[in-house]
Short mmCIF file of C-alpha atoms and ligand atoms in Angstrom, two decimals:
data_model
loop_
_atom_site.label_atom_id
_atom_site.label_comp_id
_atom_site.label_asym_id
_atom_site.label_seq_id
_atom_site.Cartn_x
_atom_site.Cartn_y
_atom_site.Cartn_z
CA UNK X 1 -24.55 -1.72 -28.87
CA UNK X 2 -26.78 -1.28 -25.90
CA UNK X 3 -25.81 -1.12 -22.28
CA UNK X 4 -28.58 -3.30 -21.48
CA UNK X 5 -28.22 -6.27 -23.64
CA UNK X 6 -24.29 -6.43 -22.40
CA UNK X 7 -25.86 -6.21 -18.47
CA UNK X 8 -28.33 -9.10 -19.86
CA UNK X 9 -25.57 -10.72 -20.84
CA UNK X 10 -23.55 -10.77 -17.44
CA UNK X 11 -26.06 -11.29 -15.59
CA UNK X 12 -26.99 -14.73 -17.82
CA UNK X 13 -23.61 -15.47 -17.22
CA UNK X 14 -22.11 -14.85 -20.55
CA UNK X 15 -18.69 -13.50 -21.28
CA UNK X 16 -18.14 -10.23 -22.45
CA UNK X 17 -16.12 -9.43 -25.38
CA UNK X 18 -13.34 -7.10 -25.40
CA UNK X 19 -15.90 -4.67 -27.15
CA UNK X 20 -18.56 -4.78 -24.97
CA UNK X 21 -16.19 -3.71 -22.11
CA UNK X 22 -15.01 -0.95 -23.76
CA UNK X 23 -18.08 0.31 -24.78
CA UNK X 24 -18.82 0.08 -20.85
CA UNK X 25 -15.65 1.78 -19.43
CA UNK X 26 -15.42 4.29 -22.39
CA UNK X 27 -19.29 5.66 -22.03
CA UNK X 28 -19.43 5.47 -18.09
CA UNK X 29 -16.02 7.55 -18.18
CA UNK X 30 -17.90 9.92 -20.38
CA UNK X 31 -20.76 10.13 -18.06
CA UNK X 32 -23.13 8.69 -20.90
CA UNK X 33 -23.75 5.28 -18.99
CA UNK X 34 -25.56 6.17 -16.36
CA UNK X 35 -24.92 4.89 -12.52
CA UNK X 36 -27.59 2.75 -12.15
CA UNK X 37 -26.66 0.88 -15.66
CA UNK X 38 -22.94 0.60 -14.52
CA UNK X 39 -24.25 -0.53 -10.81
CA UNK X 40 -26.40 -3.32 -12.28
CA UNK X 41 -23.35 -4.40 -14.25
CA UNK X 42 -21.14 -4.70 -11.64
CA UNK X 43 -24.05 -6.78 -9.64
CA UNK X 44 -24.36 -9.26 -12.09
CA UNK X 45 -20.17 -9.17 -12.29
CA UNK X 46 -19.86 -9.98 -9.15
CA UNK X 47 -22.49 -12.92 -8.94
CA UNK X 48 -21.67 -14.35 -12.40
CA UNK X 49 -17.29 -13.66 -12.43
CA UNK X 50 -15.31 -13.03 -15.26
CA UNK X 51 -12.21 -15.07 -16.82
CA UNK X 52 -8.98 -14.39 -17.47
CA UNK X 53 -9.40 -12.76 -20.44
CA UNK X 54 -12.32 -10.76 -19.60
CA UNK X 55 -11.08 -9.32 -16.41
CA UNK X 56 -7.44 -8.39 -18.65
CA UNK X 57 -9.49 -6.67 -20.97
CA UNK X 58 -11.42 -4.87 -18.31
CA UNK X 59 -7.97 -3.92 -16.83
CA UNK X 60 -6.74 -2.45 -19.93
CA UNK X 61 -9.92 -0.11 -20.65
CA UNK X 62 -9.93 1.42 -17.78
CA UNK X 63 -5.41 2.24 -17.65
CA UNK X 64 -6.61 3.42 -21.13
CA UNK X 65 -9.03 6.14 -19.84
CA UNK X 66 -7.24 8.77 -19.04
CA UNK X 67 -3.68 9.84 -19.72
CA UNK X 68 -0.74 6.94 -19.27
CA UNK X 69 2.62 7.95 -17.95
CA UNK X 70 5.43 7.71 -20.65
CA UNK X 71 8.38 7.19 -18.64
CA UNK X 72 10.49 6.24 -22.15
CA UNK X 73 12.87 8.79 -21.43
CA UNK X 74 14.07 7.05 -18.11
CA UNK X 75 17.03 5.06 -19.56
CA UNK X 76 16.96 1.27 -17.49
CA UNK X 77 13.79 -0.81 -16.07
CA UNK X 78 11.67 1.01 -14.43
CA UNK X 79 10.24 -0.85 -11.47
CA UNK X 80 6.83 0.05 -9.79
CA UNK X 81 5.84 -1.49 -6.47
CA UNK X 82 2.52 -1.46 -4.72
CA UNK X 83 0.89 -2.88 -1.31
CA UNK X 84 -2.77 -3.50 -1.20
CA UNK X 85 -2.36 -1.48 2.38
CA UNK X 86 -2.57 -1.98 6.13
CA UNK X 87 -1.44 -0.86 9.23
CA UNK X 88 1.71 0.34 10.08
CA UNK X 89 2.72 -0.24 6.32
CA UNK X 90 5.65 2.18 5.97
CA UNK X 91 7.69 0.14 3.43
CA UNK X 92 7.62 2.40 0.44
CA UNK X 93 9.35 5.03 2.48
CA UNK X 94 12.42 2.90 2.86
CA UNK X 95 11.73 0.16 -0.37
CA UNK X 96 12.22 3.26 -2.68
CA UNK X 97 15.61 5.02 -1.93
CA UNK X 98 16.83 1.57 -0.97
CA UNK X 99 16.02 0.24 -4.48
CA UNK X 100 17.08 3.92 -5.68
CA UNK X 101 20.25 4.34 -4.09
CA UNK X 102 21.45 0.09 -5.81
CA UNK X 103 20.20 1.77 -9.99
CA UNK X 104 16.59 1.16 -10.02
CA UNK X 105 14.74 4.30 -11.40
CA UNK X 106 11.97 4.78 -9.05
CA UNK X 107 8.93 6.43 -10.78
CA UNK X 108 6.50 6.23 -8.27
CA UNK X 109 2.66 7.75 -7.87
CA UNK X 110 1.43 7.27 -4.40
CA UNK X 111 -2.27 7.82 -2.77
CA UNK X 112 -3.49 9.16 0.66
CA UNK X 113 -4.35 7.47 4.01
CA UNK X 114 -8.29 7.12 4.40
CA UNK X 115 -9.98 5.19 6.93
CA UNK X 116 -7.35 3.21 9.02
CA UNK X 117 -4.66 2.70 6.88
CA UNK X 118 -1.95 5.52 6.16
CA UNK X 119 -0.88 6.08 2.63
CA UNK X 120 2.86 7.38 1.45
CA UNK X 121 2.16 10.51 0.08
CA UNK X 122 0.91 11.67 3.86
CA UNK X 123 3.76 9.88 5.25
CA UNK X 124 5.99 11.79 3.23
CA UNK X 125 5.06 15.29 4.03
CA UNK X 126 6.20 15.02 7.56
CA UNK X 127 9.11 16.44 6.15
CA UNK X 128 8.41 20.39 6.02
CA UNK X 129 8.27 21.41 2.99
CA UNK X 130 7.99 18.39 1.11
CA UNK X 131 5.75 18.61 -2.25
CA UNK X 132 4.01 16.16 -3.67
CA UNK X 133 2.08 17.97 -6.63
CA UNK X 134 4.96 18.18 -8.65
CA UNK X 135 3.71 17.90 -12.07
CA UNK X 136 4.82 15.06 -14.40
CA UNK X 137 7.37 16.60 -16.41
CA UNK X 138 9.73 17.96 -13.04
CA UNK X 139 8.99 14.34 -12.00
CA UNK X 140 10.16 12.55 -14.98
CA UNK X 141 13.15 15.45 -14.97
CA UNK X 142 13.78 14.32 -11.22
CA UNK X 143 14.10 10.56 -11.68
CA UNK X 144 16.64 11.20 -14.68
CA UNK X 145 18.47 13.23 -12.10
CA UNK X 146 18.69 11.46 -8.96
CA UNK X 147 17.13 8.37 -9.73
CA UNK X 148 13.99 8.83 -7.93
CA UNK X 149 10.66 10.53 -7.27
CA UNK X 150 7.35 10.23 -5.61
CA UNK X 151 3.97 12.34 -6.88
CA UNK X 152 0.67 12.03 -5.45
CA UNK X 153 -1.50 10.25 -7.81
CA UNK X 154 -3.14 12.78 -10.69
CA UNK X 155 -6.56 12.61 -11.16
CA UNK X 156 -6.00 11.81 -14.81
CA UNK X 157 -4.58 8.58 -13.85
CA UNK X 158 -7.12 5.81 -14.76
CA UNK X 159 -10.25 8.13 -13.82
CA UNK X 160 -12.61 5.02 -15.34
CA UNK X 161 -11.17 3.17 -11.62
CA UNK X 162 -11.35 6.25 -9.91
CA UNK X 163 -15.65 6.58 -10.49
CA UNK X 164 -16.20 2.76 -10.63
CA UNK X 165 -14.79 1.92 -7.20
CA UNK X 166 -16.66 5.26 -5.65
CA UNK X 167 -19.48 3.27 -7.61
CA UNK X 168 -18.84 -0.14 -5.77
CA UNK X 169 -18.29 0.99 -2.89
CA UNK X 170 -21.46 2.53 -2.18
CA UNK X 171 -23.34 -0.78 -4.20
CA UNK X 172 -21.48 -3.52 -2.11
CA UNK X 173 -19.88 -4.53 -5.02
CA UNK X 174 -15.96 -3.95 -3.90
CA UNK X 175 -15.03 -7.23 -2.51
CA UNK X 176 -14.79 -9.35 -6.38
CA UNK X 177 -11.41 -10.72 -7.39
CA UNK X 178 -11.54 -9.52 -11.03
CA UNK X 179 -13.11 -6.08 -9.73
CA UNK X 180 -10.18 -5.64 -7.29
CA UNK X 181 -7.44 -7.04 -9.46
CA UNK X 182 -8.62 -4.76 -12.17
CA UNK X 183 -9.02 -1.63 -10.16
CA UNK X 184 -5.28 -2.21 -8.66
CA UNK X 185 -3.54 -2.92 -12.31
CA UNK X 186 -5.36 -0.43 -14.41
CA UNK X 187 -3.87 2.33 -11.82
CA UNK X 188 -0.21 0.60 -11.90
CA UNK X 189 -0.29 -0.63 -15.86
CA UNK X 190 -0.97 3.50 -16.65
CA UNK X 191 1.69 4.57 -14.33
CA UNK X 192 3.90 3.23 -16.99
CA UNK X 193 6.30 0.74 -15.52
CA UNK X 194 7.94 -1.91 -17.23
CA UNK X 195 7.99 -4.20 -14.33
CA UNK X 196 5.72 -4.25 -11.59
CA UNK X 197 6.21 -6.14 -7.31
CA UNK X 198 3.12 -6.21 -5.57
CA UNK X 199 2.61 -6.90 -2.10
CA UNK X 200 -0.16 -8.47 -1.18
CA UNK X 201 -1.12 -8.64 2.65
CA UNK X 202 -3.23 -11.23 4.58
CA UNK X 203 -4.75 -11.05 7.65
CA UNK X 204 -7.24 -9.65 10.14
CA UNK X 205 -5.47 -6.32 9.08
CA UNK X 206 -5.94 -6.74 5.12
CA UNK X 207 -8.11 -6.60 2.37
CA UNK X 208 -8.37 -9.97 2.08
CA UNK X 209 -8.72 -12.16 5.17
CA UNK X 210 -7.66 -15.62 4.17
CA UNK X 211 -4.29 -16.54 2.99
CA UNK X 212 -6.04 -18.55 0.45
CA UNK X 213 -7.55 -15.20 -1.08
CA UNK X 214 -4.35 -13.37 -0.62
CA UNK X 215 -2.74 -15.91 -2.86
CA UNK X 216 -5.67 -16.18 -5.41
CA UNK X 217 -5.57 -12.01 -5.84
CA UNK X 218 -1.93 -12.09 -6.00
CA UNK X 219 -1.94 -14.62 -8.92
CA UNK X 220 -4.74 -12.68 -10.45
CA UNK X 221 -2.79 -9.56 -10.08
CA UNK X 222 0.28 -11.11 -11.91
CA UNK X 223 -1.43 -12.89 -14.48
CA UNK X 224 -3.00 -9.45 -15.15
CA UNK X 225 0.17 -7.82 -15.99
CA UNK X 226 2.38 -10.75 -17.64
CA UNK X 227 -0.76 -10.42 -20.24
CA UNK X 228 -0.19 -6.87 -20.46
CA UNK X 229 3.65 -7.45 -21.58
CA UNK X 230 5.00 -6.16 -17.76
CA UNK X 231 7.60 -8.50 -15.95
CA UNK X 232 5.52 -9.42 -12.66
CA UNK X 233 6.32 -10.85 -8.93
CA UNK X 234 4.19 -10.46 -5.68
CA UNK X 235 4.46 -11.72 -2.43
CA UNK X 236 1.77 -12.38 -0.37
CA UNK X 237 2.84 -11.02 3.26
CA UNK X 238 1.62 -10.75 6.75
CA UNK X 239 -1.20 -8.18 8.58
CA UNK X 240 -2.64 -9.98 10.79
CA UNK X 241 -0.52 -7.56 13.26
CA UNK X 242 0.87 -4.08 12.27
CA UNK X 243 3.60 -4.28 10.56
CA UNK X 244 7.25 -3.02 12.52
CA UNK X 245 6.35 -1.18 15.67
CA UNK X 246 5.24 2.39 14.60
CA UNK X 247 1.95 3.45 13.48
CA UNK X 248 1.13 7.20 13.08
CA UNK X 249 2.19 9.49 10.07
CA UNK X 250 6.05 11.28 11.75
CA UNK X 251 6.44 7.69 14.17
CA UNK X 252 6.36 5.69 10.51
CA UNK X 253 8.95 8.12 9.09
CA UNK X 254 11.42 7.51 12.04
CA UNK X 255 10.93 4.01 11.55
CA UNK X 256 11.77 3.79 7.92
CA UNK X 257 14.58 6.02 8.42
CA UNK X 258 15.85 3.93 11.62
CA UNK X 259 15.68 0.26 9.09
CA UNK X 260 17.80 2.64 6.59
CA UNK X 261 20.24 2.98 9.30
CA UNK X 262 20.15 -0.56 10.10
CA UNK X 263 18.39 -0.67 13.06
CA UNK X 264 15.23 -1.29 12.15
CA UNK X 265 12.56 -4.17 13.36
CA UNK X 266 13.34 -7.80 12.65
CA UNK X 267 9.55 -7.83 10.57
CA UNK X 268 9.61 -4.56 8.23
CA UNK X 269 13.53 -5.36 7.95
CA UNK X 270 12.82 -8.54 6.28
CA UNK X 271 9.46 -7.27 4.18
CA UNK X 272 11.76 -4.61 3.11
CA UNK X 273 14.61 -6.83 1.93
CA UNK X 274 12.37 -8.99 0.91
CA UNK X 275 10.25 -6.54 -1.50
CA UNK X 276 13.97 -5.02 -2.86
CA UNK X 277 15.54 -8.46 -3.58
CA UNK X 278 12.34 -9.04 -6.18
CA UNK X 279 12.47 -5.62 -7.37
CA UNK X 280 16.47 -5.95 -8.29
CA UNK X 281 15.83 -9.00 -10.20
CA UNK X 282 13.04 -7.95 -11.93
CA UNK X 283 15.01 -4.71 -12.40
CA UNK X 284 17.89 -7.25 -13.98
CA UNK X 285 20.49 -5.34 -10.93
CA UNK X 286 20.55 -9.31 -9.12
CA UNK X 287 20.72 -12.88 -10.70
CA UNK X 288 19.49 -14.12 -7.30
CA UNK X 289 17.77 -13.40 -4.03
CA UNK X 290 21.24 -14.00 -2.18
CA UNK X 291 22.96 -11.61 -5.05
CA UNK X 292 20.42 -9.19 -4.33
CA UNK X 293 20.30 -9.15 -0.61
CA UNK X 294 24.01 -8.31 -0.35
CA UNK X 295 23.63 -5.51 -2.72
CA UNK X 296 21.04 -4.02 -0.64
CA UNK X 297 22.43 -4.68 2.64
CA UNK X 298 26.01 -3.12 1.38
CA UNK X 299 23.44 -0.14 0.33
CA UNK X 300 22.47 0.01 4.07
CA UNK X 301 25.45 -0.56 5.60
CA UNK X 302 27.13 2.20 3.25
CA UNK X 303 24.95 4.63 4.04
CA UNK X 304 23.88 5.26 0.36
CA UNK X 305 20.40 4.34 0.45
CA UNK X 306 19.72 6.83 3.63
CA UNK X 307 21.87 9.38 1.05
CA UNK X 308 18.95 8.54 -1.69
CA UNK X 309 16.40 9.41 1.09
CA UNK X 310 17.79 13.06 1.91
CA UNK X 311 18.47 13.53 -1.88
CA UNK X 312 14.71 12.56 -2.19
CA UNK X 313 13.48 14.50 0.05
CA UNK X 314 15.42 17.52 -0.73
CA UNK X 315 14.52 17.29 -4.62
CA UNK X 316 11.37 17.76 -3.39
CA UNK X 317 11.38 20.98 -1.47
CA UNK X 318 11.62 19.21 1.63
CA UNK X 319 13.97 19.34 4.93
CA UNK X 320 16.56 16.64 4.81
CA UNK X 321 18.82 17.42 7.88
CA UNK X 322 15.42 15.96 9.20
CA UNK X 323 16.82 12.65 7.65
CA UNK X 324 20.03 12.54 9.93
CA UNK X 325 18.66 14.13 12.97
CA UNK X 326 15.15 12.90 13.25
CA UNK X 327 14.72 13.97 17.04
CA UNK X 328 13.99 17.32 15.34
CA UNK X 329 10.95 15.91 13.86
CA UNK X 330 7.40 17.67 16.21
CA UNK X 331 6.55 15.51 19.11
CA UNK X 332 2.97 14.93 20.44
CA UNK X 333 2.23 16.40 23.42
CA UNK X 334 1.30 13.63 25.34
CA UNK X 335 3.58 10.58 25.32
CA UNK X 336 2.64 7.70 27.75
CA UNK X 337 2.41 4.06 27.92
CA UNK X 338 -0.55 1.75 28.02
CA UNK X 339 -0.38 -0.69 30.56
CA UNK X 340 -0.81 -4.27 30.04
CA UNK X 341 -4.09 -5.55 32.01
CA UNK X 342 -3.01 -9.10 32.05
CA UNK X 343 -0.07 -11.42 32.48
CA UNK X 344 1.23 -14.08 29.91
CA UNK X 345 1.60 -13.78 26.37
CA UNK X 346 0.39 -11.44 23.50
CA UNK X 347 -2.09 -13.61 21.84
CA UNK X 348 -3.55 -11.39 19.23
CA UNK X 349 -3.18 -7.82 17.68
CA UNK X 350 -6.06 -6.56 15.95
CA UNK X 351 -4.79 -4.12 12.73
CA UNK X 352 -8.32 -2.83 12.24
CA UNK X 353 -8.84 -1.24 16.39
CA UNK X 354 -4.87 -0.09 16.33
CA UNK X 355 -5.72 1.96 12.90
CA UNK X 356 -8.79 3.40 14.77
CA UNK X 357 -7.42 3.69 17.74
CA UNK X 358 -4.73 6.02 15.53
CA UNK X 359 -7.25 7.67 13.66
CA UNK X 360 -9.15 8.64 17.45
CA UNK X 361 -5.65 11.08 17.76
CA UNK X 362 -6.83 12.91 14.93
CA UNK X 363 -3.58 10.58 12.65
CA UNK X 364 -5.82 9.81 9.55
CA UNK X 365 -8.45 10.31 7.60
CA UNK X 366 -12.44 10.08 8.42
CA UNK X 367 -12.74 11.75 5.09
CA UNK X 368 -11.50 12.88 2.27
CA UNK X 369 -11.33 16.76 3.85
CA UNK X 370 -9.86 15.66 7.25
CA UNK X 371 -6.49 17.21 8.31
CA UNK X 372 -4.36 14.75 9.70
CA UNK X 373 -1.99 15.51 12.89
CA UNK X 374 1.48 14.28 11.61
CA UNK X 375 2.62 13.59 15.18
CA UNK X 376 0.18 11.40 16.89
CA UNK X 377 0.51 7.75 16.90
CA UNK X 378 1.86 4.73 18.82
CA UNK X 379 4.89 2.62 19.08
CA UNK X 380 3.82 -1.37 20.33
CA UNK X 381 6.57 -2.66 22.77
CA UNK X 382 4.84 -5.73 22.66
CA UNK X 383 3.83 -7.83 19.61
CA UNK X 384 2.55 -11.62 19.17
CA UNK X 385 3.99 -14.41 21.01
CA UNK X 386 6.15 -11.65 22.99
CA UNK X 387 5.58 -12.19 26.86
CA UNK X 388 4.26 -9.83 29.35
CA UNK X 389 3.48 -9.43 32.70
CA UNK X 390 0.60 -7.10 33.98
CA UNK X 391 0.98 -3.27 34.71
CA UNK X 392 4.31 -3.77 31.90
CA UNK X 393 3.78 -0.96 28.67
CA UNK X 394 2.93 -2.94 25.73
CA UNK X 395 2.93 0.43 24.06
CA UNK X 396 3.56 4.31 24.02
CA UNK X 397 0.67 6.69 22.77
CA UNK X 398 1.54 9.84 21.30
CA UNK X 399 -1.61 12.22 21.75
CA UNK X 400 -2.31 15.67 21.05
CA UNK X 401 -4.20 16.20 24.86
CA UNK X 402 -5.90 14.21 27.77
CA UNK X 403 -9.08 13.29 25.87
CA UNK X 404 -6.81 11.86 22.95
CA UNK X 405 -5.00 10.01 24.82
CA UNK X 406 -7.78 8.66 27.06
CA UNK X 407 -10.11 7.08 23.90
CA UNK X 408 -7.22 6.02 21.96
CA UNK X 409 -6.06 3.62 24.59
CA UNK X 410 -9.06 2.30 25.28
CA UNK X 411 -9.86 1.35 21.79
CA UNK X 412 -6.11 0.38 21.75
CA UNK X 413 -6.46 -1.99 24.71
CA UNK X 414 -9.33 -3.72 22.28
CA UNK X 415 -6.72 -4.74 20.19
CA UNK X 416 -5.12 -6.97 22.39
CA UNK X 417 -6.09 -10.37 23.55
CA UNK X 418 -3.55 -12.62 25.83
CA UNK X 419 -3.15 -15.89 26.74
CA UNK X 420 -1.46 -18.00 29.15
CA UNK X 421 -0.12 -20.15 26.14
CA UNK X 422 2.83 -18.93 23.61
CA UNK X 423 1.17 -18.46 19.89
CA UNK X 424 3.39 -18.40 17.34
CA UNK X 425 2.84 -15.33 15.07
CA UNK X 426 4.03 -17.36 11.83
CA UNK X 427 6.19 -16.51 9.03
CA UNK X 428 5.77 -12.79 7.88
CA UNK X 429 6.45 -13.94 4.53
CA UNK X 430 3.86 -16.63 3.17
CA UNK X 431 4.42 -16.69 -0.65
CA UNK X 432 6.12 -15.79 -3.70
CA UNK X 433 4.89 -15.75 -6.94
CA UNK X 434 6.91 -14.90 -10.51
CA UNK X 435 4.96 -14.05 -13.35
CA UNK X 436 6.27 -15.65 -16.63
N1 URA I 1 -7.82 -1.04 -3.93
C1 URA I 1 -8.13 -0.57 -5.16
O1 URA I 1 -7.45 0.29 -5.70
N2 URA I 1 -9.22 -1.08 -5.78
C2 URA I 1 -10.00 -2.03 -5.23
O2 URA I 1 -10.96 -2.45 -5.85
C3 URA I 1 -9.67 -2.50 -3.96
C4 URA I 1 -8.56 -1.99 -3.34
#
């Protein structure tokens, strides 16, 4: 086989076979298809598509590239969840002991923030202490244990995804259906769970813009894993705001920990609930959303799921009185409100300026080397459709010093448009979707 008849091929707009693709993923992971051959490929992918059955196969070469988590010797379903990322997206932190603390085994690798959006593993090691690089087999030892753990992602893990998006994103190449859907499975079908609920956001704040492509990758996404034998669901949810009210790595933490005590906001509340009812029926724990939602609110209301948490977080090497007294969590320096400029309502809330406005404090990642300050960060008092009058805080920022605070409100205060007419912000959750 040659690399270049099978780029001929795409680009003619054939379909691959499942050997061609393999021959592809296989020899690029070896670093014996060079980058230009593998660029020109994923060109002509992403003007000429692939089907169904090309984009499964595609899926499964690359979860087959490097090593695939065995998690066998979990007894029950184990149930994987993953978000396709935004702002203010803090729902693993509570989805996981929540889901945890009613039998699910969680068996969970996470990434890091970079660019706007935070990721879990970051999130998680506001707690002092906390480890992440655990190794698999004290993981797989942990979730027999206490029914729960959370590793950062090895590098081992689909490494065919991990040098083909670097690839695509440097080629313009990233934003295909089949090339997304693909890179998202392969990393979640080799993390070894049986059943898998995605979340797929929409928005000004998301991947994906239109709720129309939302859907599409969702279904893609789910028709990707029913082929591979896992049981599937996604929603497709809101980000065309942050999500909750806290965005910053330690403000995200409080806020998770807050909707475990039951007093979280109305929006992450319901994603949350949401996310667990579909992971207890997929996990066979609920024979309906209604079935499921009492388990998991009795979970809250018990105080078991914020037990999970500290157990969690203290498997892990990590401070858990921080759990039940989070006002001993580090405080920014500054704390001060921005002032709304205008009177009337909040019209919009751009994700994208809020997530730079955070990453201005020095709260995420510009790259891969950056170190992030866990405190920094803001809470939004106001949010869509809320009213306001002028010289009213729509939110706090938490800054390190003066300059911080001075750039990240005004790129802050570009998030924000207001009107004189009510818009409705719209349901936070805009579709389910069950696999077979
Ligand atoms: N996230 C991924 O992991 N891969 C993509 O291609 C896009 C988003």
């Amino acid at each position: 086989m040659r690399m270049y008849d099978v780029i001929r091929k795409k680009r003619d707009g054939g379909k691959l076979t499942a050997e061609e693709i393999r021959y592809f993923i296989e020899g690029y992971t070896k670093g014996e298809i060079p980058d230009y051959q593998a660029s020109a490929l994923t060109m002509a992918i992403f003007f000429s598509g692939m089907d169904e059955e090309e984009t499964l196969e595609l899926t499964l070469a690359m979860a087959d590239s490097g090593d695939r988590l065995d998690l066998s010797s979990i007894p029950g379903i184990k149930v994987d969840k993953h978000s396709t990322g935004g702002v203010g997206d803090k729902t693993s932190l509570a989805l996981a002991p929540l889901v945890a603390s009613c039998g699910i085994p969680v068996a969970k690798m996470s990434g890091r923030g970079l660019g706007h959006t935070g990721g879990t593993i970051d999130k998680l090691e506001s707690f002092p202490g906390f480890r992440v690089d655990i190794g698999t087999d004290t993981f797989l030892e942990q979730v027999r244990r206490i029914g729960i753990s959370i590793m950062g992602q090895t590098a081992q893990l689909a490494p065919a995804d991990k040098k083909l998006y670097a690839l695509r994103d440097v080629t313009a190449t990233v934003d295909n259906m089949s090339l997304i859907a693909s890179s998202i499975m392969s990393k979640k079908l080799a993390a070894g769970a049986d059943a898998i609920v995605l979340d797929v956001k929409t928005g000004s704040g998301a991947f994906m813009k239109t709720e129309e492509d939302s859907l599409a990758l969702a279904r893609e996404m789910v028709k990707i894993g029913t082929g591979a034998g896992r049981k599937m669901r996604a929603v497709v949810s809101d980000m065309d705001q942050p999500l909750g009210r806290a965005v910053g790595n330690i403000l995200e933490v409080r806020e998770a920990i807050d909707t475990l005590n039951g007093s979280g906001p109305a929006d992450f509340t319901e994603l949350v609930m949401t996310l667990g009812a579909q992971m207890l029926l997929v996990g066979d724990k609920a024979g309906s959303e209604e079935e499921a939602a009492d388990l998991l609110r009795e979970k809250i209301q018990n105080g078991s799921a914020l037990h999970k948490l500290e157990e969690f977080i203290e498997a892990q090497g990590g401070d858990a009185s921080f759990v039940a007294d989070p006002e001993r969590f580090p405080k920014a320096k500054i704390i001060r409100n921005v002032l709304s400029p205008a009177d009337g309502y909040v019209e919009r809330i751009r994700c994208d300026e809020v997530g730079m406005s955070c990453l201005t404090l020095g709260g995420g990642r510009e790259n891969k080397d950056s170190v992030i300050d866990l405190t920094v960060g803001m809470i939004l008092k106001k949010k869509v459709g809320d009213p306001v009058k002028k010289g009213e805080p729509i939110a706090e920022i938490h800054a390190a010093d003066e300059a911080g605070f001075s750039a990240a409100a005004d790129r802050f205060l570009r998030a924000y448009s207001f009107s004189e007419v009510r818009r409705d912000p719209g349901e936070l959750i805009k579709a389910r979707i069950e696999g077979r």
